[in-house]
Amino acid sequence: MSDRRQRIYTVLNKCATMIGETSDPLNSSIDTSNIDPLLGVTNICLSSLENPSASKVRLRQLLRQVEKEFEAVLVENIALRKELERYGGLNNNNNNTHVTTTSKLRAANIFPMIRNRVVLRTGNQSDDLMFSSTNQHQDVIWDVQVGGLDDRYFGSASADKTSVIWSRKTGRSLIQYQGHRGSVNSCRFGYFDHDLVLTASGDHEVHIWKCSLDENKDDEDEDNEMNTQIIRSPLLALRGDDVLSCADWLQRDQIVSASWDRSATLWQVETGTSLRTLYGHDGELTYVSCHQTKPLVITSSRDGTFRLWDCRTPSPSVQIFNGHTKAVNSALFLGNDRLVSSSDDGFVHIWDSRSTSCSPLISLECVSPCNRISLSHDILAIPLDNRDIRLYSAINGDKLHVQRRAHTRAVQCTALVQCGNSMEFLLASGSLDRHMHVWHIKKLKGTNNNKLMKSLDDSIGSPNASSFNETNKNGNGIDGQNKKANKRTPLTEKANNLGISTDKKQMATTSNITSDKQSQRTLSTLTK
């Protein structure tokens, strides 16, 4: 590297020398022997008056040499990073107490190379690690979720075209779904029928499939090895027009999918038809989240905004939140009136959906890009590109816990769940390193956790807390202090696969909450 630097400096000196030589005929009194290589703008202008064409040609030649040297340095840097990555992998296999790794380049930011930082670490920080996936996934893990009856399962979605259901108690893989032909970008457990799983994929399809398991058999003996059940066919497949980045349940018999074509589609599960399409974003959609008791939808986009859609009327309104400077990777409901969003700009913002101000209530600066966040009992779990996972209080913004260097590459997603009636939590994380880790968070550290502890006590002691948590996984915080600027604009709609007359009728019926009889009929149809 020193030789490269010396050659670059030599070329710059040549530029300075040429500037001095061309300026002498016009002003011999100017001493150019000690001219700085990065200065001399005035002399360049004078020399161009004497012989402009020759000066320009010579300067261009020298600048091309400088560019070639920098390109050579960049190529050499890439080669060195590859060597460091290979060395780090060998070192991981031979010695767990000393690890050298390089973080994964994000797909949308291959250059500049500064994103592929070399990070050194010593020591074994796996004291809180309960279990880790081995070779179950062969590619990046895009999403992890917790669900099932009593939240006894973890679900993971991977770019290897599979989704896996894991036992929260034993850490074993119980079911592997292989029905998709592209990367599985998200997975969601059913909120009303715990046996149903919703997955969205890069093959333009949304699948609903059943994960029926013998609960008693799984709990009989933790030491017994169980073969992973393979499922290849869905109960229902819905096809969109482009890559689907995420999908979520909207009440009992509707789902919403987010697409790379900058739109979100509402689907009727019972009929398998699209009810309406939500337009307005200027970039690809990255995430979608639905309120579990109201027909409200949040869509996040690479255009730096996320939008709150109210689907209770045939012509729904939309609120635009544009406080981020880069792509918004996720946005969730935080109780009834608050929202929380994460972005590549390194910030997590908490908003008040009722406010007309242009700023969030709380802004959490995480330094590194923030990926798909999760929420449990007013605690935010934020996965970061620098391989850390941070836990924050959604009430006052206090930092509660940091899981440092949780993976060998960027952490893409998290799922947080409380351990029974205790103050302990299980934290699942998925990463670009193809592994899912589950951490046991035994103690939350913070400077002022009194409000948070009171919130946890209230949620545990409340008779309605457990039922509310099961029906609102995306957020159940106390009404509070954090939200963002809203613009109300009319929503452009598009009805797909429906006639004009039937479309109006279905849009009118979908604006109201579906009755229990209709919901039960939908679930029974899927499970047949």
Coordinates of C-alpha atoms in Angstrom, one line a residue:
M1 CA 0.0 0.0 0.0
S2 CA 2.9 2.4 0.7
D3 CA 4.2 1.9 -2.9
R4 CA 0.8 2.8 -4.3
R5 CA 0.7 5.9 -2.1
Q6 CA 4.1 6.9 -3.3
R7 CA 3.2 6.6 -7.0
I8 CA 0.1 8.7 -6.5
Y9 CA 2.1 11.4 -4.7
T10 CA 4.6 11.3 -7.6
V11 CA 1.9 11.9 -10.1
L12 CA 0.6 14.8 -8.1
N13 CA 4.1 16.3 -8.0
K14 CA 4.2 16.1 -11.8
C15 CA 1.0 18.1 -11.9
A16 CA 2.5 20.7 -9.7
T17 CA 5.7 20.8 -11.8
M18 CA 3.8 21.2 -15.0
I19 CA 1.7 24.0 -13.4
G20 CA 5.0 25.8 -12.4
E21 CA 6.5 25.5 -15.9
T22 CA 3.6 26.8 -17.7
S23 CA 3.2 29.8 -15.4
D24 CA 6.8 31.1 -15.7
P25 CA 6.5 32.8 -19.1
L26 CA 3.7 35.0 -17.8
N27 CA 5.0 35.7 -14.3
S28 CA 8.7 34.9 -13.7
S29 CA 8.6 36.5 -10.3
I30 CA 6.4 33.7 -8.9
D31 CA 8.4 31.0 -7.1
T32 CA 6.8 27.6 -8.0
S33 CA 9.6 25.3 -6.6
N34 CA 7.7 24.8 -3.4
I35 CA 4.1 24.7 -4.8
D36 CA 1.7 22.5 -3.0
P37 CA 0.4 19.6 -5.2
L38 CA -3.2 20.3 -4.2
L39 CA -3.0 24.1 -4.7
G40 CA -2.2 26.4 -7.6
V41 CA -5.6 27.1 -9.1
T42 CA -4.6 30.6 -10.0
N43 CA -1.5 29.4 -11.9
I44 CA -3.6 26.9 -13.8
C45 CA -5.8 29.7 -15.0
L46 CA -2.8 31.8 -16.1
S47 CA -1.2 28.9 -17.9
S48 CA -4.4 28.1 -19.7
L49 CA -4.3 31.6 -21.2
E50 CA -0.8 31.0 -22.6
N51 CA -1.4 27.6 -24.1
P52 CA -4.8 26.3 -23.1
S53 CA -5.1 23.2 -25.2
A54 CA -1.7 21.8 -24.3
S55 CA -2.3 22.4 -20.6
K56 CA -5.7 20.7 -20.6
V57 CA -4.3 17.7 -22.5
R58 CA -1.4 17.3 -20.1
L59 CA -3.6 17.7 -17.0
R60 CA -6.1 15.2 -18.3
Q61 CA -3.3 12.7 -18.8
L62 CA -2.0 13.1 -15.3
L63 CA -5.4 12.9 -13.8
R64 CA -6.1 9.7 -15.6
Q65 CA -2.9 8.3 -14.1
V66 CA -4.2 9.2 -10.6
E67 CA -7.6 7.5 -11.3
K68 CA -5.8 4.4 -12.5
E69 CA -3.7 4.3 -9.3
F70 CA -6.8 4.7 -7.2
E71 CA -8.6 1.9 -9.1
A72 CA -5.6 -0.3 -8.5
V73 CA -5.7 0.4 -4.8
L74 CA -9.4 -0.4 -4.7
V75 CA -8.9 -3.8 -6.5
E76 CA -6.1 -4.6 -4.1
N77 CA -8.3 -3.6 -1.2
I78 CA -11.0 -6.0 -2.4
A79 CA -8.5 -8.8 -2.7
L80 CA -7.2 -8.2 0.8
R81 CA -10.7 -8.2 2.2
K82 CA -11.5 -11.6 0.6
E83 CA -8.3 -13.0 2.1
L84 CA -9.3 -11.6 5.5
E85 CA -12.8 -13.1 5.1
R86 CA -11.3 -16.5 4.3
Y87 CA -8.9 -16.3 7.2
G88 CA -11.7 -15.3 9.5
G89 CA -13.7 -18.4 8.4
L90 CA -10.8 -20.7 9.1
N91 CA -10.2 -19.0 12.4
N92 CA -13.8 -19.5 13.4
N93 CA -13.6 -23.2 12.9
N94 CA -10.3 -23.6 14.9
N95 CA -10.7 -21.2 17.7
N96 CA -14.0 -19.8 19.2
T97 CA -12.2 -17.3 21.5
H98 CA -10.7 -15.2 18.7
V99 CA -12.7 -14.3 15.6
T100 CA -11.9 -12.2 12.6
T101 CA -14.7 -11.4 10.3
T102 CA -15.9 -9.0 7.6
S103 CA -19.4 -7.8 7.5
K104 CA -21.6 -8.6 4.5
L105 CA -22.1 -6.0 1.8
R106 CA -25.8 -5.1 1.6
A107 CA -27.3 -6.0 -1.8
A108 CA -28.3 -2.5 -2.7
N109 CA -25.0 -0.9 -1.7
I110 CA -22.1 -2.9 -3.2
F111 CA -20.0 0.2 -3.4
P112 CA -18.5 2.1 -1.7
M113 CA -16.3 -0.6 0.0
I114 CA -16.5 1.2 3.3
R115 CA -19.7 -0.8 4.0
N116 CA -17.6 -4.0 4.1
R117 CA -15.8 -3.1 7.3
V118 CA -13.2 -5.4 8.9
V119 CA -14.2 -5.9 12.6
L120 CA -11.9 -7.6 15.1
R121 CA -13.2 -9.2 18.3
T122 CA -11.8 -11.3 21.1
G123 CA -13.5 -13.3 23.7
N124 CA -16.5 -15.6 23.8
Q125 CA -19.8 -13.7 24.1
S126 CA -22.2 -16.7 23.8
D127 CA -23.1 -17.0 27.4
D128 CA -26.7 -16.0 26.7
L129 CA -27.0 -18.1 23.5
M130 CA -29.6 -20.8 24.0
F131 CA -29.4 -22.5 20.6
S132 CA -28.4 -21.8 17.1
S133 CA -29.5 -23.2 13.7
T134 CA -26.9 -25.4 12.1
N135 CA -27.2 -26.2 8.5
Q136 CA -31.0 -26.0 8.2
H137 CA -30.9 -22.8 6.0
Q138 CA -28.4 -22.6 3.1
D139 CA -28.8 -18.8 2.5
V140 CA -29.7 -15.5 4.1
I141 CA -32.5 -15.4 6.7
W142 CA -34.8 -12.5 5.9
D143 CA -37.4 -12.9 8.6
V144 CA -38.0 -14.5 12.0
Q145 CA -41.3 -14.6 13.9
V146 CA -42.7 -16.1 17.1
G147 CA -46.2 -17.7 17.1
G148 CA -48.3 -20.7 17.5
L149 CA -50.3 -21.6 20.6
D150 CA -48.7 -19.9 23.6
D151 CA -46.0 -18.6 21.3
R152 CA -44.2 -22.0 21.4
Y153 CA -42.7 -21.8 17.9
F154 CA -40.2 -19.7 16.0
G155 CA -40.6 -19.3 12.3
S156 CA -37.8 -18.3 9.8
A157 CA -37.9 -17.3 6.2
S158 CA -34.8 -17.7 4.0
A159 CA -33.5 -16.9 0.6
D160 CA -32.9 -20.7 0.1
K161 CA -36.6 -20.9 -0.9
T162 CA -37.7 -22.5 2.4
S163 CA -39.5 -21.5 5.7
V164 CA -38.7 -23.5 8.8
I165 CA -40.8 -23.9 12.0
W166 CA -38.6 -24.3 15.2
S167 CA -39.5 -25.6 18.6
R168 CA -39.0 -22.7 21.1
K169 CA -38.4 -25.3 23.9
T170 CA -35.9 -27.6 22.3
G171 CA -34.5 -25.6 19.4
R172 CA -35.2 -28.4 16.9
S173 CA -36.5 -27.8 13.4
L174 CA -40.0 -29.3 13.2
I175 CA -41.4 -28.3 9.8
Q176 CA -39.7 -27.2 6.6
Y177 CA -42.0 -25.6 3.9
Q178 CA -40.6 -26.1 0.4
G179 CA -43.5 -24.8 -1.7
H180 CA -41.9 -21.6 -3.0
R181 CA -39.8 -21.3 -6.1
G182 CA -38.0 -18.2 -5.0
S183 CA -36.6 -16.5 -1.9
V184 CA -39.0 -16.6 1.0
N185 CA -38.9 -13.0 2.3
S186 CA -41.4 -13.1 5.2
C187 CA -43.4 -15.5 7.4
R188 CA -46.4 -14.8 9.7
F189 CA -48.2 -17.1 12.1
G190 CA -52.0 -16.9 12.1
Y191 CA -53.4 -14.8 14.9
F192 CA -56.8 -16.6 15.1
D193 CA -55.9 -20.0 13.7
H194 CA -52.5 -20.8 15.1
D195 CA -51.9 -23.7 12.7
L196 CA -51.8 -21.4 9.6
V197 CA -48.6 -19.8 8.3
L198 CA -48.4 -17.0 5.7
T199 CA -45.3 -16.6 3.6
A200 CA -44.4 -14.2 0.8
S201 CA -41.7 -14.9 -1.8
G202 CA -39.7 -13.6 -4.7
D203 CA -41.6 -16.0 -7.0
H204 CA -44.4 -13.4 -6.9
E205 CA -46.6 -15.6 -4.7
V206 CA -48.2 -15.6 -1.3
H207 CA -48.8 -19.0 0.3
I208 CA -50.9 -20.0 3.2
W209 CA -50.0 -23.4 4.6
K210 CA -50.8 -25.5 7.7
C211 CA -48.2 -26.4 10.3
S212 CA -50.2 -29.1 12.2
L213 CA -48.0 -30.6 14.9
D214 CA -48.5 -33.0 17.8
E215 CA -48.0 -30.7 20.7
N216 CA -47.8 -33.5 23.2
K217 CA -45.2 -35.4 21.2
D218 CA -42.9 -32.4 21.1
D219 CA -43.1 -32.0 24.8
E220 CA -42.7 -35.7 25.8
D221 CA -38.9 -36.0 25.6
E222 CA -36.5 -33.3 24.6
D223 CA -33.7 -35.8 23.9
N224 CA -35.6 -37.8 21.3
E225 CA -34.6 -36.8 17.8
M226 CA -37.5 -36.0 15.5
N227 CA -37.3 -35.9 11.7
T228 CA -38.2 -32.6 10.2
Q229 CA -41.6 -32.7 8.5
I230 CA -41.5 -31.6 4.9
I231 CA -44.5 -29.7 3.4
R232 CA -44.5 -28.9 -0.4
S233 CA -48.0 -27.8 -1.2
P234 CA -49.9 -24.8 0.2
L235 CA -53.6 -24.6 1.1
L236 CA -53.8 -21.4 -0.9
A237 CA -51.5 -19.6 -3.4
L238 CA -52.1 -16.0 -4.5
R239 CA -50.0 -14.6 -7.3
G240 CA -49.0 -11.0 -7.7
D241 CA -47.3 -9.0 -10.5
D242 CA -43.8 -8.7 -9.0
V243 CA -41.5 -9.8 -6.2
L244 CA -43.3 -9.8 -2.9
S245 CA -41.2 -8.5 0.0
C246 CA -43.7 -9.1 2.8
A247 CA -47.2 -10.2 3.7
D248 CA -49.4 -10.0 6.8
W249 CA -52.8 -11.0 8.1
L250 CA -55.5 -8.3 8.1
Q251 CA -58.1 -9.5 10.6
R252 CA -59.4 -13.1 10.0
D253 CA -60.1 -13.5 6.4
Q254 CA -57.9 -10.9 4.6
I255 CA -54.2 -10.6 4.0
V256 CA -52.1 -7.7 2.6
S257 CA -49.0 -8.2 0.4
A258 CA -46.2 -5.7 -0.3
S259 CA -44.6 -5.8 -3.7
W260 CA -41.6 -4.4 -5.6
D261 CA -44.0 -2.8 -8.1
R262 CA -44.5 0.0 -5.4
S263 CA -48.0 -1.2 -4.5
A264 CA -49.7 -3.3 -1.8
T265 CA -52.6 -5.6 -2.5
L266 CA -55.5 -6.6 -0.2
W267 CA -56.6 -10.2 -0.8
Q268 CA -59.8 -12.0 0.2
V269 CA -58.7 -15.4 1.6
E270 CA -62.0 -17.2 1.1
T271 CA -62.3 -16.4 -2.6
G272 CA -58.6 -16.0 -3.4
T273 CA -59.2 -12.7 -5.2
S274 CA -57.7 -9.2 -4.8
L275 CA -60.0 -6.6 -3.3
R276 CA -58.0 -3.5 -3.9
T277 CA -54.5 -2.2 -4.6
L278 CA -52.9 0.6 -2.6
Y279 CA -50.8 3.0 -4.7
G280 CA -48.7 6.0 -3.8
H281 CA -45.1 5.0 -2.9
D282 CA -42.2 6.1 -5.2
G283 CA -40.0 3.1 -4.4
E284 CA -40.2 -0.6 -3.8
L285 CA -42.1 -1.7 -0.8
T286 CA -40.0 -3.3 1.9
Y287 CA -42.5 -4.2 4.6
V288 CA -46.2 -4.4 5.5
S289 CA -47.8 -4.5 8.9
C290 CA -51.5 -4.7 9.9
H291 CA -53.4 -3.8 13.0
Q292 CA -55.0 -6.9 14.5
T293 CA -58.2 -5.2 15.8
K294 CA -58.7 -2.5 13.2
P295 CA -58.6 -2.5 9.3
L296 CA -55.4 -0.4 9.3
V297 CA -52.3 -1.1 7.2
I298 CA -48.7 0.3 7.3
T299 CA -46.5 0.0 4.2
S300 CA -42.8 0.8 4.2
S301 CA -40.8 1.7 1.2
R302 CA -37.3 2.4 -0.2
D303 CA -38.5 5.9 -1.0
G304 CA -37.8 6.9 2.6
T305 CA -41.4 7.0 3.7
F306 CA -44.0 4.8 5.3
R307 CA -47.7 5.2 5.0
L308 CA -50.7 4.4 7.3
W309 CA -53.8 3.3 5.3
D310 CA -57.3 3.4 6.8
C311 CA -59.3 0.8 4.9
R312 CA -62.6 1.2 6.8
T313 CA -64.2 3.2 4.0
P314 CA -64.4 2.5 0.2
S315 CA -62.2 5.5 -0.4
P316 CA -59.6 5.2 2.4
S317 CA -57.3 8.0 3.5
V318 CA -53.6 7.7 3.9
Q319 CA -51.1 9.4 6.2
I320 CA -47.6 9.9 4.9
F321 CA -44.6 9.8 7.3
N322 CA -41.5 11.1 5.7
G323 CA -39.0 11.7 8.5
H324 CA -36.3 9.2 7.3
T325 CA -33.6 10.1 4.9
K326 CA -33.1 6.6 3.5
A327 CA -35.0 3.4 2.9
V328 CA -37.5 2.5 5.6
N329 CA -37.0 -1.2 6.4
S330 CA -40.0 -1.8 8.7
A331 CA -42.8 0.0 10.5
L332 CA -45.1 -1.5 13.3
F333 CA -48.1 -0.5 15.3
L334 CA -47.2 0.5 18.9
G335 CA -50.5 0.3 20.6
N336 CA -53.5 2.0 19.1
D337 CA -52.1 5.5 18.4
R338 CA -48.4 5.1 18.1
L339 CA -46.1 3.8 15.3
V340 CA -42.5 2.8 15.2
S341 CA -40.2 2.7 12.1
S342 CA -36.6 1.7 11.3
S343 CA -34.5 2.8 8.4
D344 CA -31.1 2.6 6.7
D345 CA -30.3 6.1 8.0
G346 CA -29.5 4.5 11.4
F347 CA -32.6 5.9 13.2
V348 CA -35.6 4.3 14.8
H349 CA -38.5 6.8 15.2
I350 CA -41.6 6.6 17.3
W351 CA -44.6 8.6 16.0
D352 CA -48.1 9.7 17.2
S353 CA -50.6 8.9 14.4
R354 CA -52.9 11.6 15.7
S355 CA -50.3 14.4 15.6
T356 CA -49.9 16.9 12.8
S357 CA -46.3 17.8 13.7
C358 CA -43.5 17.0 11.4
S359 CA -41.2 15.3 13.9
P360 CA -41.3 12.0 15.8
L361 CA -41.9 11.9 19.6
I362 CA -38.7 9.8 20.2
S363 CA -35.7 9.3 17.9
L364 CA -33.3 6.5 18.7
E365 CA -29.9 6.8 17.0
C366 CA -28.3 3.5 16.4
V367 CA -25.3 4.6 14.3
S368 CA -25.7 1.6 11.9
P369 CA -28.5 0.9 9.5
C370 CA -31.6 -0.6 11.2
N371 CA -33.3 -3.6 9.7
R372 CA -36.6 -5.4 10.6
I373 CA -37.5 -4.5 14.2
S374 CA -39.7 -6.5 16.6
L375 CA -41.8 -5.5 19.6
S376 CA -42.9 -7.1 22.8
H377 CA -44.4 -5.4 25.9
D378 CA -43.1 -1.9 25.0
I379 CA -39.6 -3.3 24.3
L380 CA -38.1 -2.7 20.9
A381 CA -35.6 -5.2 19.5
I382 CA -33.5 -3.5 16.7
P383 CA -31.2 -5.6 14.5
L384 CA -28.3 -3.6 13.0
D385 CA -25.9 -3.9 10.1
N386 CA -22.9 -3.8 12.5
R387 CA -24.0 -7.2 13.9
D388 CA -25.4 -5.8 17.2
I389 CA -28.9 -6.1 18.5
R390 CA -30.2 -3.4 20.7
L391 CA -33.2 -3.4 23.1
Y392 CA -34.9 -0.1 23.8
S393 CA -37.9 1.0 25.9
A394 CA -40.7 2.2 23.7
I395 CA -42.0 4.3 26.6
N396 CA -39.0 6.6 27.3
G397 CA -36.3 5.5 24.7
D398 CA -33.9 4.1 27.3
K399 CA -31.4 1.6 26.1
L400 CA -32.1 -1.7 28.0
H401 CA -29.7 -4.2 26.5
V402 CA -27.1 -4.6 23.8
Q403 CA -26.3 -8.0 22.3
R404 CA -22.9 -7.2 20.8
R405 CA -21.6 -9.0 17.7
A406 CA -24.6 -11.4 17.8
H407 CA -23.7 -12.8 14.3
T408 CA -20.7 -12.9 12.0
R409 CA -22.6 -10.7 9.5
A410 CA -25.3 -8.1 9.5
V411 CA -28.4 -8.9 11.6
Q412 CA -31.5 -8.8 9.3
C413 CA -34.4 -9.5 11.7
T414 CA -35.5 -10.2 15.2
A415 CA -38.4 -11.7 17.2
L416 CA -38.9 -10.9 20.9
V417 CA -41.0 -12.9 23.3
Q418 CA -41.5 -12.8 27.1
C419 CA -40.6 -15.9 29.2
G420 CA -43.9 -16.7 30.9
N421 CA -44.7 -14.3 33.7
S422 CA -41.1 -13.4 34.4
M423 CA -39.1 -10.3 33.4
E424 CA -36.9 -12.4 31.2
F425 CA -37.1 -12.6 27.4
L426 CA -36.1 -14.8 24.5
L427 CA -34.6 -13.0 21.5
A428 CA -34.5 -14.7 18.1
S429 CA -32.3 -13.2 15.4
G430 CA -31.7 -14.0 11.7
S431 CA -28.7 -12.8 9.8
L432 CA -26.9 -12.7 6.5
D433 CA -24.6 -15.4 7.9
R434 CA -27.5 -17.9 7.3
H435 CA -28.0 -18.7 11.0
M436 CA -30.8 -18.1 13.4
H437 CA -29.7 -17.5 17.1
V438 CA -32.0 -17.5 20.1
W439 CA -30.7 -15.6 23.1
H440 CA -31.9 -15.7 26.7
I441 CA -32.1 -12.1 28.0
K442 CA -32.1 -12.6 31.8
K443 CA -31.8 -8.9 32.8
L444 CA -32.7 -5.6 31.2
K445 CA -30.2 -2.9 32.0
G446 CA -31.2 0.7 31.9
T447 CA -30.8 4.0 33.7
N448 CA -34.6 4.4 34.5
N449 CA -36.7 1.3 34.0
N450 CA -39.4 2.1 36.6
K451 CA -42.1 2.9 34.0
L452 CA -41.1 -0.1 31.9
M453 CA -41.2 -2.5 34.9
K454 CA -44.6 -1.1 35.8
S455 CA -45.8 -1.6 32.2
L456 CA -44.6 -5.2 32.3
D457 CA -46.2 -5.8 35.7
D458 CA -49.5 -4.4 34.4
S459 CA -49.4 -6.5 31.2
I460 CA -48.7 -9.7 33.3
G461 CA -51.3 -9.0 35.9
S462 CA -54.0 -7.8 33.5
P463 CA -56.6 -10.4 32.7
N464 CA -56.9 -9.1 29.2
A465 CA -53.2 -8.8 28.6
S466 CA -52.6 -12.3 27.3
S467 CA -55.5 -12.3 24.8
F468 CA -54.5 -8.8 23.6
N469 CA -50.9 -10.0 23.0
E470 CA -52.1 -12.9 21.0
T471 CA -54.1 -10.7 18.7
N472 CA -51.7 -7.9 18.3
K473 CA -48.1 -9.3 17.9
N474 CA -46.9 -6.2 16.1
G475 CA -47.3 -3.9 19.1
N476 CA -49.1 -3.4 22.4
G477 CA -47.5 -0.5 24.1
I478 CA -49.1 2.1 26.4
D479 CA -50.4 5.2 24.7
G480 CA -47.4 7.5 24.8
Q481 CA -45.2 10.0 23.4
N482 CA -43.8 9.3 19.9
K483 CA -45.1 9.9 16.3
K484 CA -44.8 11.7 13.0
A485 CA -46.0 14.1 10.4
N486 CA -49.1 13.2 8.4
K487 CA -50.5 14.3 5.0
R488 CA -54.0 13.1 4.1
T489 CA -54.4 12.5 0.4
P490 CA -56.9 10.5 -1.6
L491 CA -55.9 6.9 -2.3
T492 CA -55.9 5.7 -5.8
E493 CA -57.4 2.2 -6.0
K494 CA -57.4 -0.6 -8.5
A495 CA -59.6 -3.6 -8.3
N496 CA -58.1 -6.8 -9.8
N497 CA -59.8 -10.0 -10.9
L498 CA -63.3 -8.7 -10.1
G499 CA -66.2 -7.4 -12.2
I500 CA -67.3 -3.8 -11.8
S501 CA -70.6 -4.7 -10.2
T502 CA -69.2 -7.3 -7.8
D503 CA -66.2 -5.0 -7.0
K504 CA -68.4 -2.3 -5.5
K505 CA -70.2 -4.8 -3.3
Q506 CA -67.1 -6.5 -2.0
M507 CA -65.4 -3.1 -1.3
A508 CA -68.4 -2.1 0.7
T509 CA -68.4 -5.3 2.7
T510 CA -64.7 -5.3 3.3
S511 CA -64.8 -1.9 4.9
N512 CA -66.5 -3.4 7.9
I513 CA -65.1 -6.0 10.2
T514 CA -65.9 -9.5 9.1
S515 CA -68.4 -11.3 11.2
D516 CA -67.4 -14.4 13.2
K517 CA -69.4 -16.6 11.0
Q518 CA -67.6 -15.5 7.9
S519 CA -64.2 -15.8 9.6
Q520 CA -65.0 -19.3 10.8
R521 CA -66.1 -20.4 7.4
T522 CA -62.9 -19.0 5.9
L523 CA -60.7 -20.9 8.3
S524 CA -62.6 -24.1 7.8
T525 CA -62.2 -23.8 4.1
L526 CA -58.5 -23.5 4.4
T527 CA -58.0 -26.4 6.7
K528 CA -60.0 -28.9 4.7

